[in-house]
Coordinates of C-alpha atoms and ligand atoms in Angstrom, one line a residue:
X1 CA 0.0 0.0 0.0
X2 CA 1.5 3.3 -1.1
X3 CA 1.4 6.4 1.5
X4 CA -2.0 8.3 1.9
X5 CA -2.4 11.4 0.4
X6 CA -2.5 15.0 1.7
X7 CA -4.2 16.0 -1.4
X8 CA -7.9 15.9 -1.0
X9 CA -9.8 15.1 -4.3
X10 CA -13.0 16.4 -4.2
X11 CA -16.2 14.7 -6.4
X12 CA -16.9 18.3 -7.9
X13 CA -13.6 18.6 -9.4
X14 CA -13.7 14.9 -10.7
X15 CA -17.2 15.5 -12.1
X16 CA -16.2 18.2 -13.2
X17 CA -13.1 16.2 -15.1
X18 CA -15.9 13.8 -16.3
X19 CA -18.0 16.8 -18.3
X20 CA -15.1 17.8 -20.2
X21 CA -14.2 14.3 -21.2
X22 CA -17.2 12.7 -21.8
X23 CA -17.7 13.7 -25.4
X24 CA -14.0 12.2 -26.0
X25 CA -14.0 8.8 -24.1
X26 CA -17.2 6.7 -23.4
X27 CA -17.8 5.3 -19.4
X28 CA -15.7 2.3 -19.6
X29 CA -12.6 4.5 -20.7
X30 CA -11.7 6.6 -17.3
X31 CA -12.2 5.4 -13.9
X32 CA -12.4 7.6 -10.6
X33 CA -13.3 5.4 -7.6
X34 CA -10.0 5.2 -4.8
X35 CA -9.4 2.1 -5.5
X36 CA -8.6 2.4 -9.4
X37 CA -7.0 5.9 -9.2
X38 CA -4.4 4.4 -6.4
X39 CA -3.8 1.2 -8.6
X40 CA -3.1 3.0 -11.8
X41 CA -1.0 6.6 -10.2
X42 CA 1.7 4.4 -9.1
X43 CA 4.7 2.4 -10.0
X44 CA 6.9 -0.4 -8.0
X45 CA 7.9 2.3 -5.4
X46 CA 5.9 2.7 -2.4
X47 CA 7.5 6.0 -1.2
X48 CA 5.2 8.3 -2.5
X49 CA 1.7 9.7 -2.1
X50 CA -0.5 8.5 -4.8
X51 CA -3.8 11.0 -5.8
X52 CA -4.6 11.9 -9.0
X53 CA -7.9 12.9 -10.0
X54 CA -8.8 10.2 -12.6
X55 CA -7.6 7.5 -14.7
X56 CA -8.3 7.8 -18.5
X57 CA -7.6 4.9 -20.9
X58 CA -7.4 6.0 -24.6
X59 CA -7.8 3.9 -27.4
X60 CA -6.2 5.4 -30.3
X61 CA -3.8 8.5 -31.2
X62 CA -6.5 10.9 -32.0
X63 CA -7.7 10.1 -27.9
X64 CA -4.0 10.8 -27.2
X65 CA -4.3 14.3 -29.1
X66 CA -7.6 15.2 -28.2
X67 CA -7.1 15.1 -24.1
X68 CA -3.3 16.6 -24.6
X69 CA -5.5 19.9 -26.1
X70 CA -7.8 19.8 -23.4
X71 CA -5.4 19.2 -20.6
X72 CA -3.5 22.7 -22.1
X73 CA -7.0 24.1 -22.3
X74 CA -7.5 23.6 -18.4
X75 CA -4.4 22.9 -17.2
X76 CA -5.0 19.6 -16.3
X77 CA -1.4 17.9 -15.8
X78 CA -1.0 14.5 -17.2
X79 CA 1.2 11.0 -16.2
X80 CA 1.9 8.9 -18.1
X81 CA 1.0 4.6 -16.9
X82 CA 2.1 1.8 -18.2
X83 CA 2.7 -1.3 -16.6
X84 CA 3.7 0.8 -13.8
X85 CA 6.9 -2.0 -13.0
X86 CA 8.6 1.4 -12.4
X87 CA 11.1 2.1 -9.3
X88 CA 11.5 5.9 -9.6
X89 CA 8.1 7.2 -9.2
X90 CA 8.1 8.3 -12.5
X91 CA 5.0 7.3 -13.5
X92 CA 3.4 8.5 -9.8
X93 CA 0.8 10.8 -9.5
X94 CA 0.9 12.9 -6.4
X95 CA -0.8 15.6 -7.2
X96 CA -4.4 15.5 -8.4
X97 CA -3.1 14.7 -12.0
X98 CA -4.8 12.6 -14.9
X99 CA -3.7 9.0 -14.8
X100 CA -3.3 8.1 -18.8
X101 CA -2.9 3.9 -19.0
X102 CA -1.5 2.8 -22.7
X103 CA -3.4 -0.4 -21.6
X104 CA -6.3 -0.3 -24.5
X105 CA -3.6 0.3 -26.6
X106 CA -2.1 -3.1 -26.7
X107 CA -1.7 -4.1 -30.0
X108 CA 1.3 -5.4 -32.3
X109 CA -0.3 -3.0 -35.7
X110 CA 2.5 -5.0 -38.4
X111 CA 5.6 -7.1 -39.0
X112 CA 7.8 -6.7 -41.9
X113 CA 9.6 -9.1 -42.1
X114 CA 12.3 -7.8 -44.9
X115 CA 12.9 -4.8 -42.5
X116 CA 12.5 -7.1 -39.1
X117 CA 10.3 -4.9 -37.8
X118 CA 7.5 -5.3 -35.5
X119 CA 5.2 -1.5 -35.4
X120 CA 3.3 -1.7 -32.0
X121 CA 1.1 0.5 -30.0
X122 CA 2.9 1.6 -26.1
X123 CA 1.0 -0.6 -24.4
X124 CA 2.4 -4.0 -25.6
X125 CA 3.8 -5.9 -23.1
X126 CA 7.4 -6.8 -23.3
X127 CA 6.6 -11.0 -22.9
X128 CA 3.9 -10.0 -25.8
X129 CA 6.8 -8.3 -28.1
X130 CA 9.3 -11.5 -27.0
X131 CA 6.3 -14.1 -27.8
X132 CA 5.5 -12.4 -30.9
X133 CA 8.4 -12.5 -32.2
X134 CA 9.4 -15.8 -31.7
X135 CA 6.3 -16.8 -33.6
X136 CA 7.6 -15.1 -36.7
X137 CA 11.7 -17.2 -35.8
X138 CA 13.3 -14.3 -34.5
X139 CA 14.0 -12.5 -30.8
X140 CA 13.2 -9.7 -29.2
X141 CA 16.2 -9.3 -26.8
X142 CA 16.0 -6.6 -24.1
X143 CA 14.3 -8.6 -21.1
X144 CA 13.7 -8.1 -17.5
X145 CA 12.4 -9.6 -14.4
X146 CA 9.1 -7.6 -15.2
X147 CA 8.8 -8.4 -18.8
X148 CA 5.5 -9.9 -17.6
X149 CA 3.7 -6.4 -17.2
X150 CA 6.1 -3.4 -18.2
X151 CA 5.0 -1.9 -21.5
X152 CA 7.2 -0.8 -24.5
X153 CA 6.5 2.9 -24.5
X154 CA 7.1 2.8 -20.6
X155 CA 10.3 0.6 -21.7
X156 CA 11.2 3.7 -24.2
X157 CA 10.0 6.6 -21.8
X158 CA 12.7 4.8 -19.5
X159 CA 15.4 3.6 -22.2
X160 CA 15.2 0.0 -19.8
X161 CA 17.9 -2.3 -19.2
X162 CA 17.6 -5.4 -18.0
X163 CA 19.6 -8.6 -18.0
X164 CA 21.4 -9.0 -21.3
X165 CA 22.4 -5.3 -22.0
X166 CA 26.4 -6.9 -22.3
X167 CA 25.1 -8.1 -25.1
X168 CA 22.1 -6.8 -26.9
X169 CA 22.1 -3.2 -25.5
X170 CA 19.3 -1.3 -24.3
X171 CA 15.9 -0.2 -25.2
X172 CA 17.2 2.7 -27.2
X173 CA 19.4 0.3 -29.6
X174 CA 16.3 -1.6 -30.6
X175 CA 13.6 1.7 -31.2
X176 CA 14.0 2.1 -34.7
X177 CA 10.7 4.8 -35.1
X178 CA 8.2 5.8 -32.9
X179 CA 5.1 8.3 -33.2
X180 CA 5.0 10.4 -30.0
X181 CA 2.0 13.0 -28.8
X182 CA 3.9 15.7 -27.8
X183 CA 2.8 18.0 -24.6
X184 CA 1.7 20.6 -27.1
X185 CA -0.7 18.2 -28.9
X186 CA 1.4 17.8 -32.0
X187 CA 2.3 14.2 -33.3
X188 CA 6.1 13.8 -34.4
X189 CA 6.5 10.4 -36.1
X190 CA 10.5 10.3 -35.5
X191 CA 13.0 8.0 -37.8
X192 CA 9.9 6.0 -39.2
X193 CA 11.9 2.6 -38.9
X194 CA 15.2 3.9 -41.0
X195 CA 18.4 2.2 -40.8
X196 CA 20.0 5.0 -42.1
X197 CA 18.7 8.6 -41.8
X198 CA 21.5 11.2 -41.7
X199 CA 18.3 14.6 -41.8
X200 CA 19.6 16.5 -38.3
X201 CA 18.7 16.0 -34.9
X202 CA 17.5 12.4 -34.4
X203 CA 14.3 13.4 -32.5
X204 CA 13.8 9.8 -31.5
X205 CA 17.0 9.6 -29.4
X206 CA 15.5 12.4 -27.4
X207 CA 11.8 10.6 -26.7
X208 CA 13.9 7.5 -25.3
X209 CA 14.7 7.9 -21.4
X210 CA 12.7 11.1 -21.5
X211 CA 10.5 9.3 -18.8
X212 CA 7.3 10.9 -19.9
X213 CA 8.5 14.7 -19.8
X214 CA 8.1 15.9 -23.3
X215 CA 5.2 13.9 -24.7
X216 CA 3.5 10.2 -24.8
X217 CA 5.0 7.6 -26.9
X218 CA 2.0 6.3 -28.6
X219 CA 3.4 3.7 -31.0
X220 CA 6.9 2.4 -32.0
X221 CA 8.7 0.1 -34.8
X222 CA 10.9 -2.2 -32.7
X223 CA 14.1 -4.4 -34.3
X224 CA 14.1 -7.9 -34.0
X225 CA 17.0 -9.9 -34.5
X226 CA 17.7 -13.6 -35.4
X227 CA 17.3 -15.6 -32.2
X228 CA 20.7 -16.7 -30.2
X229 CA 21.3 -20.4 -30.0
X230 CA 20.1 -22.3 -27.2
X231 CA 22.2 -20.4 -24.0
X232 CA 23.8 -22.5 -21.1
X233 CA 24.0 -20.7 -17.3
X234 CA 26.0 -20.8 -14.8
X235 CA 25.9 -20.0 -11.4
X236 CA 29.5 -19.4 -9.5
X237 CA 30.0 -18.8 -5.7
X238 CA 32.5 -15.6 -5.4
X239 CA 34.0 -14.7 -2.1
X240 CA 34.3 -10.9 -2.9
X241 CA 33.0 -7.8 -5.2
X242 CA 36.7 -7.6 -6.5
X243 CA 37.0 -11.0 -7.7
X244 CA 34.1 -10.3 -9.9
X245 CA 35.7 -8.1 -12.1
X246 CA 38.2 -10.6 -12.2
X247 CA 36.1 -13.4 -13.3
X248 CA 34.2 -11.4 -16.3
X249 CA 37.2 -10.2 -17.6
X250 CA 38.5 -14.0 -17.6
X251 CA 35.2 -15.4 -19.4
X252 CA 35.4 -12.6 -21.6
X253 CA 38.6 -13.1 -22.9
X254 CA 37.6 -16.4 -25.2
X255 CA 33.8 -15.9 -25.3
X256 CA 31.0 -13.9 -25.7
X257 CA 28.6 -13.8 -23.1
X258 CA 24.6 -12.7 -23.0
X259 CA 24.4 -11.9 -19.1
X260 CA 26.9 -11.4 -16.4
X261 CA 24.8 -11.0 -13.5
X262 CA 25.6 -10.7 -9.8
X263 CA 23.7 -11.0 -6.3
X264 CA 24.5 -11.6 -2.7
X265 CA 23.8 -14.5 -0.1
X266 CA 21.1 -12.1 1.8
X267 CA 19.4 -11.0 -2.1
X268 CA 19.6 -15.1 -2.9
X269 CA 18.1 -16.3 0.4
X270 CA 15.0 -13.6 -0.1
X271 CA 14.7 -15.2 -3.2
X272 CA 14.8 -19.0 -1.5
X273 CA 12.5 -18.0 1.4
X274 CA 10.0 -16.3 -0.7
X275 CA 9.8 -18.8 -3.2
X276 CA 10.0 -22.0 -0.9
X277 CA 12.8 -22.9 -3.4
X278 CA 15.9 -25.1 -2.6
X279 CA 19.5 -23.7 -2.7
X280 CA 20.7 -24.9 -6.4
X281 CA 24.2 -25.5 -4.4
X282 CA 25.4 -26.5 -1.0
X283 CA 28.5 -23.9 -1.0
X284 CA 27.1 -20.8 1.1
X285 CA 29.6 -18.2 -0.3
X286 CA 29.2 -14.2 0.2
X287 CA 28.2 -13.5 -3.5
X288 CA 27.5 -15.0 -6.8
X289 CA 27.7 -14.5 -10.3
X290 CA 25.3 -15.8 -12.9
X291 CA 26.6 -16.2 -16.5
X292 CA 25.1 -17.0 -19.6
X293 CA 26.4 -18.1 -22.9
X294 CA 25.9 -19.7 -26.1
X295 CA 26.0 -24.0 -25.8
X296 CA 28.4 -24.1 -28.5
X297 CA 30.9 -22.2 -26.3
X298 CA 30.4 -24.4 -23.5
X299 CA 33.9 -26.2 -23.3
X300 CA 35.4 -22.9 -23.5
X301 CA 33.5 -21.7 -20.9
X302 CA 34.3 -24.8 -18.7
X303 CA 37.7 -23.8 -19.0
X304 CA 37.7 -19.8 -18.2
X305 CA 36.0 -21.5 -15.2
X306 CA 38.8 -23.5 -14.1
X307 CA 41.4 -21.1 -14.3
X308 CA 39.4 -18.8 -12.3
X309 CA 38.8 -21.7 -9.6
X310 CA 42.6 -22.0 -9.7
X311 CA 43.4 -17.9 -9.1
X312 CA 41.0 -18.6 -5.9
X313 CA 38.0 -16.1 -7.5
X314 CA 35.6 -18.8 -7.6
X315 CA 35.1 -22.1 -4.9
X316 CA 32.4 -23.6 -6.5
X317 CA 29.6 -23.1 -9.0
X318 CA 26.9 -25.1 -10.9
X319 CA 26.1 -25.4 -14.6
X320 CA 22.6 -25.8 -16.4
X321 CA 22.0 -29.3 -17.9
X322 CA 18.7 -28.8 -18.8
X323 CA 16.4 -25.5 -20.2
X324 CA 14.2 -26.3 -17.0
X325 CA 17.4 -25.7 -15.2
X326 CA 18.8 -23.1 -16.7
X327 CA 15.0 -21.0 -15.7
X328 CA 15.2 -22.2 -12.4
X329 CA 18.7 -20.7 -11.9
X330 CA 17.7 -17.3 -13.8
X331 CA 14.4 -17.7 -10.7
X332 CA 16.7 -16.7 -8.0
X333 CA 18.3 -13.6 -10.4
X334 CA 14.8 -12.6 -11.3
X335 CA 12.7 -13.1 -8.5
X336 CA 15.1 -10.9 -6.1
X337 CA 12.8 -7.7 -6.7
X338 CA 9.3 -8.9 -5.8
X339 CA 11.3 -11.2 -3.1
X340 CA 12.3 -7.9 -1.2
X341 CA 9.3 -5.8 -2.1
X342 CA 8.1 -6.1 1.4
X343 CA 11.0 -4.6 2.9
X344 CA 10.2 -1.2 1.1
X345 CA 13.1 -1.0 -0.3
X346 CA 15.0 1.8 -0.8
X347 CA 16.9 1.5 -4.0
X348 CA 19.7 2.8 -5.6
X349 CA 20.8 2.1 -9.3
X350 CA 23.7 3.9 -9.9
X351 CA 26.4 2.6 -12.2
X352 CA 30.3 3.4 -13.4
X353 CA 32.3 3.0 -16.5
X354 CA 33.2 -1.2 -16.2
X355 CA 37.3 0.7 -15.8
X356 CA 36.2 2.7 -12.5
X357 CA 33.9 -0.9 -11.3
X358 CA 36.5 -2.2 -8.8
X359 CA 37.8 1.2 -7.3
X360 CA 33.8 2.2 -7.0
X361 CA 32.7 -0.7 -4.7
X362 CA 35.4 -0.4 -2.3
X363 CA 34.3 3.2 -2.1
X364 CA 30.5 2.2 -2.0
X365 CA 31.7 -0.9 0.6
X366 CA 33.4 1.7 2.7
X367 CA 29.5 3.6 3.1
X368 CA 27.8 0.4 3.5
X369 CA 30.1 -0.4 6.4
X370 CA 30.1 3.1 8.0
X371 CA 26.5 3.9 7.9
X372 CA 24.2 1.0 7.4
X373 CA 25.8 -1.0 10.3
X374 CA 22.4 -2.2 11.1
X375 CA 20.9 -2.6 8.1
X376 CA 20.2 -5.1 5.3
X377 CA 22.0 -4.2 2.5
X378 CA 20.7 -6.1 -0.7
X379 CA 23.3 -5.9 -3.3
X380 CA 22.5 -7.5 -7.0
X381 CA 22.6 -6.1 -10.8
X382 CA 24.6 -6.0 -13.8
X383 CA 28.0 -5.4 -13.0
X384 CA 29.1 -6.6 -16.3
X385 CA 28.0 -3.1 -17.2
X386 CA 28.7 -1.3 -14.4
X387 CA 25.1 -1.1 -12.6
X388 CA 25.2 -2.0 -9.4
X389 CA 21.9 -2.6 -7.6
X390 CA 22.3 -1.3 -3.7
X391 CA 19.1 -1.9 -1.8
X392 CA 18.2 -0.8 1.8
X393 CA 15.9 -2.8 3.6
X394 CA 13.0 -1.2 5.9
X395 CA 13.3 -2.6 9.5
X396 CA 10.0 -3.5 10.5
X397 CA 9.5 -1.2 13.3
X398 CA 10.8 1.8 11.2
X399 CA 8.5 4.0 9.3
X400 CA 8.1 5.0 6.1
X401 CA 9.2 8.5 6.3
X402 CA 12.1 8.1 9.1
X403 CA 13.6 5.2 6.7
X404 CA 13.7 7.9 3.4
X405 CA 14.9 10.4 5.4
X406 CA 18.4 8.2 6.6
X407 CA 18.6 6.6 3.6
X408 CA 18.3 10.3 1.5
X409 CA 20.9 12.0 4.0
X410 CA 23.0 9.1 2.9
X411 CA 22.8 9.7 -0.8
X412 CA 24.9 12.5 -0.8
X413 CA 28.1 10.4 0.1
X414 CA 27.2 8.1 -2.3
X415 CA 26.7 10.2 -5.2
X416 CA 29.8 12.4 -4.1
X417 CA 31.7 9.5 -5.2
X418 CA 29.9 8.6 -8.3
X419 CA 30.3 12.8 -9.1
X420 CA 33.8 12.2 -8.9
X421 CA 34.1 8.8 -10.9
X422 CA 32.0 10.4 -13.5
X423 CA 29.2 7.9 -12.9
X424 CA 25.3 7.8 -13.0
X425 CA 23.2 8.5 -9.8
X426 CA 20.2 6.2 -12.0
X427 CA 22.0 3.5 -14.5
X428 CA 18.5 2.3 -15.8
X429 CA 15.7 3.1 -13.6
X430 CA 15.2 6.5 -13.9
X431 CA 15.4 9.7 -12.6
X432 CA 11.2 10.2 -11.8
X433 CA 11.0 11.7 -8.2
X434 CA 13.1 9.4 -6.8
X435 CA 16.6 10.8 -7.7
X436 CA 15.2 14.0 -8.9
X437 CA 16.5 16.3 -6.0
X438 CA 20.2 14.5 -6.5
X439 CA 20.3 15.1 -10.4
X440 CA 23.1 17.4 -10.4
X441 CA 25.7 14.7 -9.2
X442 CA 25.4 13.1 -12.5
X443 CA 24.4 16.6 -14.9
X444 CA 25.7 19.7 -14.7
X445 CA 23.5 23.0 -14.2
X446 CA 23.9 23.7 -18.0
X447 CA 22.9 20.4 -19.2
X448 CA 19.7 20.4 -16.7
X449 CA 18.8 24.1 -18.1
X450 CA 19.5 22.3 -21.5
X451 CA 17.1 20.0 -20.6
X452 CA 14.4 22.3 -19.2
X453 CA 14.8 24.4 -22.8
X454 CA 14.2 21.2 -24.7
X455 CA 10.8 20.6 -22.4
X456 CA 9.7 23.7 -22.9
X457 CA 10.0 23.5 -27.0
X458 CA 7.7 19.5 -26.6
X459 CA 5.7 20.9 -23.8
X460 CA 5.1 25.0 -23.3
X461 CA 2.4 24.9 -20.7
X462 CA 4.6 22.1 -18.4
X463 CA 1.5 19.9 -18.1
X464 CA 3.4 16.5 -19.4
X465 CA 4.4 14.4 -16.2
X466 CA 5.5 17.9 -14.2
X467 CA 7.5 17.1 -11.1
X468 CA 9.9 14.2 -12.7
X469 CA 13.6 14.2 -14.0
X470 CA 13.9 17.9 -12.5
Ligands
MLT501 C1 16.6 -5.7 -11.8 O1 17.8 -5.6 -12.2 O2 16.1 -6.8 -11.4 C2 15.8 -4.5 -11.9 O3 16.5 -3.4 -12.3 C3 14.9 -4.3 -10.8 C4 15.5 -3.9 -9.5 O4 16.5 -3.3 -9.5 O5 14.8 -4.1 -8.5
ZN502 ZN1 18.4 -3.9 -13.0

């Protein structure tokens, strides 16, 4: 349950709400009880008030254009929702704002499969987009633990990660068009699935990570690529955050891998606990690293392992056999989220160049040690790309507020190093409220007014997602 609001919504102004839209959307297409206005204003965070005044669900551009003009009419501010797997708050409405869900807009519009190019509308889910695309013998690659419910256009709005950025890239890499309702009403259809376009600013690049600020992404022609062959994992017990580095740059010496993840005993005994699953070795070690690769590569693989059992980075480790195995190893990587959702966790994301990796987490050890004595610390992520997941557990007998409040004061030692290593204070989650007050540790003043400028040209009246990124 996300925090109660201070902002009262009151029935006139909702009915009110419902007047002006009612020539645009029919009943079923905005809801106002509680119950559907708190479900749809908020993302994975529970930090944050959640009370906007209604939810709205359009089912086509036009209803994308048509309440953008009447939000500037009456200066009704607007949020963009998608499957809300978000863990900035930047899809959280606070503030008596309009709630619009891509979720009527769900639908993969053409495949060409010359250009390998799949046009869908923002509110296809990612599994859809993967599923689909097998269908037609190729692969969608960017994936996530919440591939299950986040939505491409949130995926763009946020540029997302995930698991196999070491090898497939992000969100961005795979956009090759998108049609986008700016905050000023105006649709910009940007690239239009191009490979090459060489016409000035690539508008597209600017929609991607823009986490809602400067319009909605309505619909976007996503790359597929042919699919990998079938991929072997591995899970390997690691004593320390050091030996880590060590051990990708080993495997990566004679092979190409699709994920280098990482999590520690506490994130993999969430995982067990929550899941009623078994430990998948008897070794208890302080971390562990989770590779993937291609089967053909396996005997190579075998043998990085060795000689990184034999400099003393690994003790022990177990290798997929089976497909079934190799899912139920990825369980424990992908379930660690929703396994420590009840801790309210407070999460940091913040990432390096892969050169600065080793020096970072002895800095970031050095906080941990200092000032979370007595708390869970819940480290996982991608450190093969230099995105460390850091997340502070909620005692249960702390509140809410009192928890931020440490954890916030905390951030600024944090992100001081990160300034200094010329790092990212959000590697793939996003600024949204969350990191919004700590922005300028990873932009300087002239790139935020930048920024700012650029919303204002998308967006005059400020009424797209206001509050977020800065
Ligand atoms: C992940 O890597 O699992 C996601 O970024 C989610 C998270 O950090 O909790
Ligand atoms: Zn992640």
């Amino acid at each position: 349950m996300s925090r109660s609001s201070k902002v009262s919504i009151t029935p006139k102004e909702q009915s009110k709400f419902v007047n002006r839209v009612e020539g645009l959307f029919s009943p079923e297409q905005f809801k106002l009880s509680n119950e559907d206005r708190e479900h749809w204003g908020q993302d994975w965070t529970r930090l944050f008030e959640v009370a906007p005044l209604a939810v709205v669900f359009p089912n086509c551009i036009n209803q994308v254009v048509e309440l953008v003009r009447l939000a500037n009419a009456y200066d009704y501010k607007l949020v963009p929702s998608g499957g809300r797997t978000g863990l900035s708050g930047g899809c959280v409405a606070s503030n008596g704002e309009v709630v619009v869900s891509f979720d009527r807009m769900n639908q993969i519009l053409e495949f060409n499969p010359v250009d390998r190019l799949v046009h869908c509308q923002a509110g296809v889910v990612t599994a859809q987009l993967q599923q689909y695309a097998m269908e037609q013998g190729l692969f969608y690659p960017v994936d996530f633990a919440s591939s299950g419910s986040s939505q491409i256009g949130g995926n763009i709005a946020t540029n997302a990660g995930g698991i196999r950025v070491i090898r497939y890239g992000l969100t961005r890499d795979w956009v090759s068009g998108m049609t986008v309702v700016t905050g000023n009403g105006e649709v910009v259809s940007a690239n239009k699935g191009l490979v090459k376009n060489a016409t000035g600013y690539d508008l597209r690049h600017l929609f991607v990570g823009s986490e809602g600020t400067l319009g909605f992404v309505v619909e976007a022609q996503m790359k597929l690529c042919a699919p990998p062959e079938l991929q072997r994992v591995m899970i390997a017990c690691v004593s320390s955050l050091q030996d880590l580095l060590s051990i990708l740059q080993c495997f990566q010496k004679t092979l190409e891998l699709s994920a280098f993840e990482f999590f520690s005993d506490l994130a993999m005994s969430k995982v067990l606990g929550h899941r009623g699953i078994d430990r998948p070795l008897s070794t208890v070690s302080k971390y562990y690293a989770l590779l993937e690769y291609d089967e053909s590569m396996t005997e190579v693989a075998t043998q990085a392992f060795s000689v990184c059992v034999n400099h003393g980075w690994i003790t022990d480790g177990i290798l997929s056999q089976s497909i079934s195995q190799s899912k139920r190893l990825w369980e424990i990587r992908d379930g660690i989220t929703e396994s420590i959702a009840r801790f309210t966790p407070y999460k940091n994301d913040i990432s390096v160049r892969i050169s600065e990796v080793p020096g970072f987490l002895d800095d970031v050890e050095g906080i941990v040690k200092d000032h979370y004595p007595d708390l869970e610390v819940c480290w996982f992520g991608h450190i093969g790309d230099g995105n460390l997941h850091l997340n502070i557990l909620k005692p249960q007998n702390v509140g809410i507020s009192e928890f931020e409040k440490r954890c916030r004061k905390i951030n600024h030692l944090l992100f001081e190093r990160i300034r200094r290593r010329g790092g990212s204070i959000s590697a793939e989650h996003g600024v949204g409220l969350l990191k919004r007050d700590f922005l300028s540790y990873s932009r300087s003043q002239s790139e935020i007014e930048t920024m700012r400028a650029i919303k204002e040209v998308f967006d005059r009246n400020g009424i797209m997602n206001p509050g977020k990124v800065f």
